[in-house]
mmCIF file of C-alpha atoms and ligand atoms in Angstrom:
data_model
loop_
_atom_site.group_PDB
_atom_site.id
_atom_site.type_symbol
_atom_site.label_atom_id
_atom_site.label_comp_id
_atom_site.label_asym_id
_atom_site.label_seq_id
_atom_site.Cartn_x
_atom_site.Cartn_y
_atom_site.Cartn_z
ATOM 1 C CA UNK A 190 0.000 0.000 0.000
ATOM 2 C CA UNK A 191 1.555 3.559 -1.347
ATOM 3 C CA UNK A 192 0.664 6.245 0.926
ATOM 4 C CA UNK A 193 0.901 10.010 -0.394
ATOM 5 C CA UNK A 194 0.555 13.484 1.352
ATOM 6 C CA UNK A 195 -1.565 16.029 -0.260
ATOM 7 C CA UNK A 196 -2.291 19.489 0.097
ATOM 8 C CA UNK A 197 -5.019 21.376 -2.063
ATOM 9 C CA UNK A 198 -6.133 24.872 -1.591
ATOM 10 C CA UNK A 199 -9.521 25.953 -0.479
ATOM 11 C CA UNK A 200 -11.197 28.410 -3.074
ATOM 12 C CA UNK A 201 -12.512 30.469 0.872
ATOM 13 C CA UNK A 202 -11.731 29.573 4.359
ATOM 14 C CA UNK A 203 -13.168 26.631 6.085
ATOM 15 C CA UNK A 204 -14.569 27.438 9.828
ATOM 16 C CA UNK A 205 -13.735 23.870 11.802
ATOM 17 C CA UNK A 206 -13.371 22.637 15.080
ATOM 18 C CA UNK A 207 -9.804 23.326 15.611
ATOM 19 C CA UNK A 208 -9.792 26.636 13.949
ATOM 20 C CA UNK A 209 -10.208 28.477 10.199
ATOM 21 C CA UNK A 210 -7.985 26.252 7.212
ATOM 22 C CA UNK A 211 -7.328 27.632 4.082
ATOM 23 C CA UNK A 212 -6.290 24.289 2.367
ATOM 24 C CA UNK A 213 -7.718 20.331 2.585
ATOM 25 C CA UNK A 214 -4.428 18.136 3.417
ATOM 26 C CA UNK A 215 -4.501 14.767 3.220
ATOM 27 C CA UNK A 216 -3.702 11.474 1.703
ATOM 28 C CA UNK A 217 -4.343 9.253 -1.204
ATOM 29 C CA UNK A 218 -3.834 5.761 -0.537
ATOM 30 C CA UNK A 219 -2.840 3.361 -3.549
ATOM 31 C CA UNK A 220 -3.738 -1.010 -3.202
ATOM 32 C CA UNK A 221 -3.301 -3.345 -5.304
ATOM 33 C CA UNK A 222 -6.013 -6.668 -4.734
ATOM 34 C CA UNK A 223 -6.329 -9.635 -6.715
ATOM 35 C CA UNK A 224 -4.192 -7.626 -9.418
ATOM 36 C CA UNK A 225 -6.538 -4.586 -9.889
ATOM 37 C CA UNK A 226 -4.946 -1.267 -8.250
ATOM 38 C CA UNK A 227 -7.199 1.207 -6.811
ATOM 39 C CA UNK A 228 -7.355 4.532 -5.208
ATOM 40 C CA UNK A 229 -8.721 5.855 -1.869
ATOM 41 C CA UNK A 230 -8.629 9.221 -0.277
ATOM 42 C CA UNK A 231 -8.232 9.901 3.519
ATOM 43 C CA UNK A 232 -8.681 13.642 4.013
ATOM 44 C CA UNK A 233 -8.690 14.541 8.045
ATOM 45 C CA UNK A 234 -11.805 17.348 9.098
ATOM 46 C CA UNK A 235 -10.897 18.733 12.740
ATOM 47 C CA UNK A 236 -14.128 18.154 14.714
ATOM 48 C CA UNK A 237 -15.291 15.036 12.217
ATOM 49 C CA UNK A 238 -12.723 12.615 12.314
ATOM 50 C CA UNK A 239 -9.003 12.188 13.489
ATOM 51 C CA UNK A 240 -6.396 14.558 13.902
ATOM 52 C CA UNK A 241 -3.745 14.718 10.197
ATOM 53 C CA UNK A 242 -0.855 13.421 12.303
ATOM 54 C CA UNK A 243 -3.372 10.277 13.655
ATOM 55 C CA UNK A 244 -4.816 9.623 10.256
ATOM 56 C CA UNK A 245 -0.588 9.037 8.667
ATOM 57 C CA UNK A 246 0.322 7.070 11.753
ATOM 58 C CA UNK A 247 -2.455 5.003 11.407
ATOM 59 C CA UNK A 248 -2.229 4.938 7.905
ATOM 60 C CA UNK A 249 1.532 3.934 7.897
ATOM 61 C CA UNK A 250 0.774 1.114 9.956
ATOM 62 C CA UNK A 251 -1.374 -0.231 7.556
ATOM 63 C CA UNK A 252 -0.078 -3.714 5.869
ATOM 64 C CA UNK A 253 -2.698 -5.433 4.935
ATOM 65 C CA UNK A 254 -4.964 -3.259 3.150
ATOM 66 C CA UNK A 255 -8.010 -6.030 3.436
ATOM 67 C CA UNK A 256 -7.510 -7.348 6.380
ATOM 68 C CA UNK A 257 -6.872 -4.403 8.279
ATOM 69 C CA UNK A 258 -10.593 -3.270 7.512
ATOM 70 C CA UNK A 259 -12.301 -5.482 10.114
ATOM 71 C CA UNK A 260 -9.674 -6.126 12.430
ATOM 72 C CA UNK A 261 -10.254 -3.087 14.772
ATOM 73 C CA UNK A 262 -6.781 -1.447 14.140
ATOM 74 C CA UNK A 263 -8.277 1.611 12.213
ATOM 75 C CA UNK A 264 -11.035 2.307 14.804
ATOM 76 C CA UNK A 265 -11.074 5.447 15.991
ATOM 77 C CA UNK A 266 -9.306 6.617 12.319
ATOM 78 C CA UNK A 267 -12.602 7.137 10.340
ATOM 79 C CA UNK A 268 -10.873 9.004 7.620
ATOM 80 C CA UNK A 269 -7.924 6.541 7.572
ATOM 81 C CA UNK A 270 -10.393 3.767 7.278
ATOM 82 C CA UNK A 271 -12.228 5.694 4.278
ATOM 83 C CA UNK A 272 -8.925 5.858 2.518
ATOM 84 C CA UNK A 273 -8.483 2.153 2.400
ATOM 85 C CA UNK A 274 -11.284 1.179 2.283
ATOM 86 C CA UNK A 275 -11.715 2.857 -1.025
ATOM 87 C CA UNK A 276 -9.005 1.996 -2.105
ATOM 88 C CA UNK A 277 -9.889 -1.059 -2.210
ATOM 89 C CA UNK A 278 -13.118 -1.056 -3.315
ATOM 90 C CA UNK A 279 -12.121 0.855 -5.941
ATOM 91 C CA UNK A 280 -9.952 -1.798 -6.910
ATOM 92 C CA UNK A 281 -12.390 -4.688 -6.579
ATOM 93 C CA UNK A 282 -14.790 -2.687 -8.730
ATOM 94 C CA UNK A 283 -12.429 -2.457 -11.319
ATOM 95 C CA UNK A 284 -11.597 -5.835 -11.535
ATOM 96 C CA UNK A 285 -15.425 -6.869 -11.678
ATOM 97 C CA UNK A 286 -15.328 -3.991 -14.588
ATOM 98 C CA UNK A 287 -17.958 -2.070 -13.466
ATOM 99 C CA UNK A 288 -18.397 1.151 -11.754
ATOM 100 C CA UNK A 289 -18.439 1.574 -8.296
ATOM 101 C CA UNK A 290 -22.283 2.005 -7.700
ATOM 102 C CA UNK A 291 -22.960 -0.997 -9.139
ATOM 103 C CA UNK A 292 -20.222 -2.986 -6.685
ATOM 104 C CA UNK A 293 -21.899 -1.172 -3.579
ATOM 105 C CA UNK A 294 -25.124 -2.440 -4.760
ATOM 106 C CA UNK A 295 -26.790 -0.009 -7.453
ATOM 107 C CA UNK A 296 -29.312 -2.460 -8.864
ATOM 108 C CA UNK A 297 -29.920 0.330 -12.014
ATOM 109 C CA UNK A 298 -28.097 2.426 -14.227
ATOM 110 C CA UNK A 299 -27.887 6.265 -12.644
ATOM 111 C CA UNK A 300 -26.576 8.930 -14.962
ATOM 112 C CA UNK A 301 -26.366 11.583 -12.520
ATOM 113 C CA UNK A 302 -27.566 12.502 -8.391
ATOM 114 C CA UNK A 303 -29.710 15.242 -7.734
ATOM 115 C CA UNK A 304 -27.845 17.861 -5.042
ATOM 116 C CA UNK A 305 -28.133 21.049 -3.245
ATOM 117 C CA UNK A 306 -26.717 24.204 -2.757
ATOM 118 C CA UNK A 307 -25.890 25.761 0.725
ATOM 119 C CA UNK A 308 -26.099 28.909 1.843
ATOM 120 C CA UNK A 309 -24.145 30.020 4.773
ATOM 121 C CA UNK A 310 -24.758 32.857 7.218
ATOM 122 C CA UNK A 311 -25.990 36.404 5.865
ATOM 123 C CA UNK A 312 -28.275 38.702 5.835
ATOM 124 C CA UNK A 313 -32.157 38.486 4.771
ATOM 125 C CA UNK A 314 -31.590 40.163 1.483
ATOM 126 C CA UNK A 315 -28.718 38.434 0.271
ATOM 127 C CA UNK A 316 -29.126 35.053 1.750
ATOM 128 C CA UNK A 317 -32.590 35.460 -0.649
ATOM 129 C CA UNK A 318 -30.439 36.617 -3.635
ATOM 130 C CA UNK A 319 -27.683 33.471 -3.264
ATOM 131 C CA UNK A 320 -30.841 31.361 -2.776
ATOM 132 C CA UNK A 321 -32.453 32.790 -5.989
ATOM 133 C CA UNK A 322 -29.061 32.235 -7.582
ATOM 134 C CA UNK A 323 -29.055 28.730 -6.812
ATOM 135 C CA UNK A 324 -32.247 27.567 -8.227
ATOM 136 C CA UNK A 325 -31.499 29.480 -11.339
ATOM 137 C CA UNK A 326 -28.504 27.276 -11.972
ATOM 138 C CA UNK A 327 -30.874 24.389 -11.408
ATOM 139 C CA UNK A 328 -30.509 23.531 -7.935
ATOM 140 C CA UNK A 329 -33.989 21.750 -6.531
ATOM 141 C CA UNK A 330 -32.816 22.545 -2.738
ATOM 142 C CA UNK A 331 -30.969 24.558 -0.875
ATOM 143 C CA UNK A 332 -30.078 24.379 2.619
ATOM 144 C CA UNK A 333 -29.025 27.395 4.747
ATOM 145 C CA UNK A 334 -27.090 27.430 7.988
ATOM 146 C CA UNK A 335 -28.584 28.642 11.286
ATOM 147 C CA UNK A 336 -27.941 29.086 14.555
ATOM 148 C CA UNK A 337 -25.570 31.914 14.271
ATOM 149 C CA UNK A 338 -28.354 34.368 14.752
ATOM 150 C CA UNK A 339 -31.293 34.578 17.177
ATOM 151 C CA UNK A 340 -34.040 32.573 15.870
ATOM 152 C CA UNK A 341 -36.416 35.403 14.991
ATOM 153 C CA UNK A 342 -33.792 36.776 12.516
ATOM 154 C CA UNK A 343 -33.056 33.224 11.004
ATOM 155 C CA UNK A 344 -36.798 32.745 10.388
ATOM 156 C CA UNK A 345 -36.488 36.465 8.658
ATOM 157 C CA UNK A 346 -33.749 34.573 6.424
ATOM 158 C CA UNK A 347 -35.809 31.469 5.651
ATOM 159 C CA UNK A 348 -39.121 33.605 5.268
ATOM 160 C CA UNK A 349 -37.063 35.713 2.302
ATOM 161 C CA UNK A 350 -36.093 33.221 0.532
ATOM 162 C CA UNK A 351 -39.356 31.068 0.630
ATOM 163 C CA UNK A 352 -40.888 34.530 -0.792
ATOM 164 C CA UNK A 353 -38.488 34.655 -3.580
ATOM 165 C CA UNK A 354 -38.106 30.836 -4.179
ATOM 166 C CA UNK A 355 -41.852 29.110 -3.311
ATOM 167 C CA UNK A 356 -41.045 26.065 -5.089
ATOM 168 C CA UNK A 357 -37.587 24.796 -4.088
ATOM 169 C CA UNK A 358 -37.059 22.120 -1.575
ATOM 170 C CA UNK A 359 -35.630 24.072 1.530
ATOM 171 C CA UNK A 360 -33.543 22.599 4.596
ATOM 172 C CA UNK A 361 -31.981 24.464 7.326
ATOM 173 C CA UNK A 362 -28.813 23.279 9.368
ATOM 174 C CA UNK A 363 -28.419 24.521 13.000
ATOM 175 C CA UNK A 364 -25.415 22.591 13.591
ATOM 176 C CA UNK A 365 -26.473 21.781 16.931
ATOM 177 C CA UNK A 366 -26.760 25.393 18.054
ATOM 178 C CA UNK A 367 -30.250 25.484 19.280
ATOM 179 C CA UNK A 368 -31.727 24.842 22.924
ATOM 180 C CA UNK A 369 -34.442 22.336 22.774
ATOM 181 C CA UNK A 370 -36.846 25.272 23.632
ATOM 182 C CA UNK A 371 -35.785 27.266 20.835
ATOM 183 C CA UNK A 372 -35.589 24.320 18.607
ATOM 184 C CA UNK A 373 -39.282 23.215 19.620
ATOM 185 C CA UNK A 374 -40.369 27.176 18.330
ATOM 186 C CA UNK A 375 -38.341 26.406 15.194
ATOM 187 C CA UNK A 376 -40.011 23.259 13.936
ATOM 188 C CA UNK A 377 -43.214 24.953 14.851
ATOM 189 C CA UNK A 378 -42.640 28.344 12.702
ATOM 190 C CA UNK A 379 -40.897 26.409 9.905
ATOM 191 C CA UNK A 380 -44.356 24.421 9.093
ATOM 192 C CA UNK A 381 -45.521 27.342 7.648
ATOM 193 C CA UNK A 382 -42.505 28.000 5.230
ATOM 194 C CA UNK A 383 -42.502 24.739 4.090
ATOM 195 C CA UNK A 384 -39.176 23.630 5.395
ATOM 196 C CA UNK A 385 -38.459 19.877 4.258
ATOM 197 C CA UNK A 386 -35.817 19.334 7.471
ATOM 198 C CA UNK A 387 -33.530 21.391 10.318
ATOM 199 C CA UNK A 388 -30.085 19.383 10.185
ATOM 200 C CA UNK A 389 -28.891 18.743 13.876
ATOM 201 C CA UNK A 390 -30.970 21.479 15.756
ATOM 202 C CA UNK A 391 -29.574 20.298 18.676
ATOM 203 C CA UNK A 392 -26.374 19.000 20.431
ATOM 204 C CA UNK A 393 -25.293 15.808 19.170
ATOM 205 C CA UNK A 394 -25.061 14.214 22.723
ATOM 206 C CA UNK A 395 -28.558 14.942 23.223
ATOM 207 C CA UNK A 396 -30.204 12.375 21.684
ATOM 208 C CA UNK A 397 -33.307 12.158 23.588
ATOM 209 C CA UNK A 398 -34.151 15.869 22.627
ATOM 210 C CA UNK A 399 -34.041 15.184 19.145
ATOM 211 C CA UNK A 400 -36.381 12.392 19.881
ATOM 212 C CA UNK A 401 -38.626 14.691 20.883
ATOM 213 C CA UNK A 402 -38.587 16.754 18.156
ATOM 214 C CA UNK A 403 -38.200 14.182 15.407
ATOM 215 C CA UNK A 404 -41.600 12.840 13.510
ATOM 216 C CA UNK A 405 -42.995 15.958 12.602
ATOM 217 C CA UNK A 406 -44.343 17.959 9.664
ATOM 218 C CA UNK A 407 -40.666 19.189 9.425
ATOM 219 C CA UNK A 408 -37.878 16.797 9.780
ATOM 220 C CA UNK A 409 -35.586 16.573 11.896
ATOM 221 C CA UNK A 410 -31.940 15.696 10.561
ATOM 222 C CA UNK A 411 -28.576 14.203 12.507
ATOM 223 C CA UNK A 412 -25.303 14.593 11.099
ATOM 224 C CA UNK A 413 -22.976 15.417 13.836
ATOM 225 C CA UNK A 414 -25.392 13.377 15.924
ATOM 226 C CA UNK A 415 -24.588 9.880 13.774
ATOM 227 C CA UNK A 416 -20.664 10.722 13.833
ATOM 228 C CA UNK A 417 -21.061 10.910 17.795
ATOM 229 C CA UNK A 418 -23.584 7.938 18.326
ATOM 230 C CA UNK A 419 -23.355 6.160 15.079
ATOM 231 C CA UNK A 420 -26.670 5.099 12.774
ATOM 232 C CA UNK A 421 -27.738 2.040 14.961
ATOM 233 C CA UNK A 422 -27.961 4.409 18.383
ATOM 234 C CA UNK A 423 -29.667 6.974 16.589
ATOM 235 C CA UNK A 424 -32.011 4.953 14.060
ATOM 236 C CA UNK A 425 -33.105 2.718 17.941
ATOM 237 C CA UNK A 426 -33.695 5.859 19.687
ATOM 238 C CA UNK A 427 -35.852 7.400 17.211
ATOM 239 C CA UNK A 428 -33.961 10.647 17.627
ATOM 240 C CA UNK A 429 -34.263 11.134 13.631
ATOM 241 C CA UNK A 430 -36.162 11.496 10.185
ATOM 242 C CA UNK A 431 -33.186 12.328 8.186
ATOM 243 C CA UNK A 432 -29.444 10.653 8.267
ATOM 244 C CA UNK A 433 -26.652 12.606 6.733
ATOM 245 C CA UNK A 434 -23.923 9.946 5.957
ATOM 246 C CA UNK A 435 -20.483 11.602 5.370
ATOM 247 C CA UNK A 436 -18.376 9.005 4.417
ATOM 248 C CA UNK A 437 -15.235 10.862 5.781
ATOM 249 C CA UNK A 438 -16.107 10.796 9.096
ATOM 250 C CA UNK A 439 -18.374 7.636 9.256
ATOM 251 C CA UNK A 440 -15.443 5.807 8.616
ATOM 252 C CA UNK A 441 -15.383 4.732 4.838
ATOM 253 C CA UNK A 442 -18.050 5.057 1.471
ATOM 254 C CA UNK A 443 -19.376 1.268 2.899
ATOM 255 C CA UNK A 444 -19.634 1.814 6.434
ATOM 256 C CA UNK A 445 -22.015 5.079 5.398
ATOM 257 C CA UNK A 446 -23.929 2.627 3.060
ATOM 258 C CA UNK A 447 -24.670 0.394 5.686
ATOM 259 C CA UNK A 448 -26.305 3.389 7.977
ATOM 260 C CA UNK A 449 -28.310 4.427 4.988
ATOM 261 C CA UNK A 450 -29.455 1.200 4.149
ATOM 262 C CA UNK A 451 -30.697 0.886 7.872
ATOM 263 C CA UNK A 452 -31.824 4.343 8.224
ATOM 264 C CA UNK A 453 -34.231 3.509 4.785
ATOM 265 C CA UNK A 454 -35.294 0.176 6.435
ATOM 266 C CA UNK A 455 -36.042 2.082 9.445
ATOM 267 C CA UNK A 456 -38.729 4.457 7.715
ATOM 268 C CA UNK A 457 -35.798 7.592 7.309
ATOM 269 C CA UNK A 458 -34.162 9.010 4.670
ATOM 270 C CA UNK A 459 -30.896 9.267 4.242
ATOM 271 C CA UNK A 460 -28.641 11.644 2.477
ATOM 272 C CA UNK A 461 -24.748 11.887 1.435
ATOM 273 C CA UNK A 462 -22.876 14.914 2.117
ATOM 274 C CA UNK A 463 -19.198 15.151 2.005
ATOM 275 C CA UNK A 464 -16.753 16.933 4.506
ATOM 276 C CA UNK A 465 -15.085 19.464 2.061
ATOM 277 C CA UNK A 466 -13.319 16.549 0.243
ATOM 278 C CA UNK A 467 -11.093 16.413 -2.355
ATOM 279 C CA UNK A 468 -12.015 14.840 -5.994
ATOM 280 C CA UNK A 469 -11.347 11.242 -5.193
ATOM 281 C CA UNK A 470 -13.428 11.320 -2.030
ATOM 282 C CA UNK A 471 -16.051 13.247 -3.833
ATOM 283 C CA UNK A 472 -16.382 10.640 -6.558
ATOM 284 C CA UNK A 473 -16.483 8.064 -3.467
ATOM 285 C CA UNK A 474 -19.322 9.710 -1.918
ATOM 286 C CA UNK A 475 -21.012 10.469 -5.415
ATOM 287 C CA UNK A 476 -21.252 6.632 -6.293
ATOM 288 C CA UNK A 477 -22.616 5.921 -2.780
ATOM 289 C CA UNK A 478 -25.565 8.486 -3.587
ATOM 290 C CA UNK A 479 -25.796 7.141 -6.667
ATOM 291 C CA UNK A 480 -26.011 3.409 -5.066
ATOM 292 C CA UNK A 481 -29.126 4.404 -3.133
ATOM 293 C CA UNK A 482 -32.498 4.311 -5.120
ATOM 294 C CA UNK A 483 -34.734 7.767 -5.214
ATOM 295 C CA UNK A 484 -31.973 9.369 -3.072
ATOM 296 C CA UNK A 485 -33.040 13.070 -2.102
ATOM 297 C CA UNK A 486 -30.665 16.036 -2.968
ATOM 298 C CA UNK A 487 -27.192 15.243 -1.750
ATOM 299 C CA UNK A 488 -24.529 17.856 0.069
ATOM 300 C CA UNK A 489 -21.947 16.407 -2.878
ATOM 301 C CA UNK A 490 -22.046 20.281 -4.643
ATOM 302 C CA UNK A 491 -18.673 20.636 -2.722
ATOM 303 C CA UNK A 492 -15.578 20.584 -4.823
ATOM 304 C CA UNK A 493 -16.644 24.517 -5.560
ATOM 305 C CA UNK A 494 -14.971 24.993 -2.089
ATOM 306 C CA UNK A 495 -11.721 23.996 -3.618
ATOM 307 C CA UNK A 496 -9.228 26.233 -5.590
ATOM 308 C CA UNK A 497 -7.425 23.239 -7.095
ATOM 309 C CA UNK A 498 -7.986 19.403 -6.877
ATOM 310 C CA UNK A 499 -6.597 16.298 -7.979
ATOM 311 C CA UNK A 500 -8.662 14.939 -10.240
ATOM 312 C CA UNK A 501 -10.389 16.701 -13.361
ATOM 313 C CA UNK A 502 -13.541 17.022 -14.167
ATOM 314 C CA UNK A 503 -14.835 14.896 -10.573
ATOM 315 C CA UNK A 504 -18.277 15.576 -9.365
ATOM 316 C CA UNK A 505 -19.052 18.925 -11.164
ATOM 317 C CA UNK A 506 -22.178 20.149 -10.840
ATOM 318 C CA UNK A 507 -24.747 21.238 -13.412
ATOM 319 C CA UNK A 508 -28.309 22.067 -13.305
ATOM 320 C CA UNK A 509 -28.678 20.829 -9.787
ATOM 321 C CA UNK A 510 -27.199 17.114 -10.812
ATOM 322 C CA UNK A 511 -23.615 16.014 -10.135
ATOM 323 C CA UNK A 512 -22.311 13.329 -13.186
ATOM 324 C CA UNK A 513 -22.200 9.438 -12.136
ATOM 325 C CA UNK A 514 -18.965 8.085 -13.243
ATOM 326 C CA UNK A 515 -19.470 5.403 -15.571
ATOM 327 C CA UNK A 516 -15.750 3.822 -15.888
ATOM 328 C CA UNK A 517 -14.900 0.922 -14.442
ATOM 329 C CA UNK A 518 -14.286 1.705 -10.288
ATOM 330 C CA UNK A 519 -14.657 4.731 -9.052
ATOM 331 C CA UNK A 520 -12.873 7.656 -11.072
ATOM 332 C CA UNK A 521 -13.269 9.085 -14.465
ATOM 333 C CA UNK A 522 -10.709 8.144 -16.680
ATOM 334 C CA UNK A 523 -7.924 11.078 -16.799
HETATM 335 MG MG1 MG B 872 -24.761 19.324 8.788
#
């Protein structure tokens, strides 16, 4: 297994857990199995998964790409994990010559995913006018971030843009920001404005809350919450209507398969969102979404975020869809 550092600028600074980055580093991961070589991508978020210097120890330590999988020695290194684990499913897929949907378990042919925009913190006026923007490129939802505000202003955001855009799909993400008393007005006023979902309007520890709050006529959506307590915990304690699987931090593109596959069986949707990934991650992430029947608009309308990348032409988005690559395994050919 070849290991290689990368570094790739962001296009505008990143906000994370340990502080503002300007640039993604991380590493792609090389295999060879059964003959076929493939590619994976372990790219380290602050707050989401391992620290960079636990993610190259753990990946250095690596010699037995397969085996190392399922033997426990890459637990608590979700991103390390993702890297090899691609890697080698990216090589199995190619040596079944087909893409890598279809190896996770794609039972049809699926051109292209449908994904949305997201709008970050701003202003009434111009979070309408990026909103407005969005849908005229073709986007069919768009999710803004909350929290940052008090909720009275937010729902003067929302409000805006539901004037300006009635039709599209709209989500809001609180990243865990809200109190459940605050969150509890939310849901309420969001009815109204025809808000799909609120993405993590609570804490991720407190999973009972978002019980609470979860089966409504607005959805309630975990992200953070499933990185913290994992699918199963959250899917038995009913503390969700939505799962966002990031492969990145969920520990590899199968491992987030697996919690959407249970989150569908369990009556919830899922969706795929990355975590500011570079292109071979991206095209990871993009063939799980593309794996899952009827899967809603996916947070894959990322690699925008990045000034440069290592791969052409990898998940670019147009009219609201992001391309399925049809080559054998997981990339397009360069
Ligand atoms: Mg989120």
């Amino acid at each position: 297994m070849n290991v290689e550092r990368f570094s790739v600028p962001l296009s505008r600074p990143l906000s994370t857990a340990a502080g503002t980055v300007d640039e993604r580093t991380g590493f792609l991961v090389w295999v060879t199995v059964d003959g076929a070589a493939g590619v994976g991508e372990a790219t380290p978020l602050p707050g989401w998964t391992e620290p960079l210097d636990a993610c190259e120890t753990a990946l250095r330590g690596v010699s037995n790409p397969v085996a190392t999988l399922d033997d426990g020695t890459l637990a608590g290194a979700p991103a390390a994990r993702h890297g090899v684990s691609l890697a080698v499913l990216d090589a199995r897929a190619r040596a079944a010559d087909r893409p890598l949907y279809r190896h996770l378990g794609g039972d049809a042919d699926r051109e292209a995913v449908p994904v949305n925009a997201t709008i970050g913190d701003a202003d009434p006026g111009a979070t309408a006018e990026a909103a407005v923007r969005a849908v005229d490129a073709g986007f069919p939802a768009v999710k803004l971030k909350v929290g940052a505000r008090p909720l009275s202003a937010d729902l003067d955001r929302l409000e805006a843009v539901r004037k300006r855009c009635p039709d599209v799909a709209l989500r809001a993400d609180a990243n865990g920001a809200w109190t459940p008393a605050t969150a509890e007005r939310a849901l309420e006023a969001l009815v109204e404005l025809d808000v799909a979902f609120v993405e993590q309007p609570l804490a991720a520890a407190n999973l009972g809350g978002h019980a609470a709050l979860a089966g409504g006529p607005v959805g309630v959506g975990l992200d953070e919450g499933v990185v913290e307590h994992g699918a199963e915990a959250v899917l038995k304690a009913g503390a969700a209507d939505i799962v966002v699987c990031k492969p990145m931090a969920l520990g590899g593109v199968d491992r987030a398969r697996t919690a959407a596959v249970r989150a569908r069986a369990a009556g919830c949707e899922a969706v795929v969102t990355t975590t500011i990934d570079a292109a071979v991650a991206r095209a990871g992430a993009v063939h799980l979404a593309a794996s899952l029947p009827d899967v809603p608009a996916c947070g894959l309308a990322t690699g925008g975020r990045l000034a440069d990348d290592l791969w052409d032409d990898v998940a670019t988005v147009a009219d609201g869809v992001v391309p399925v690559p049809q080559g054998d395994g997981s990339l397009p050919p360069e």
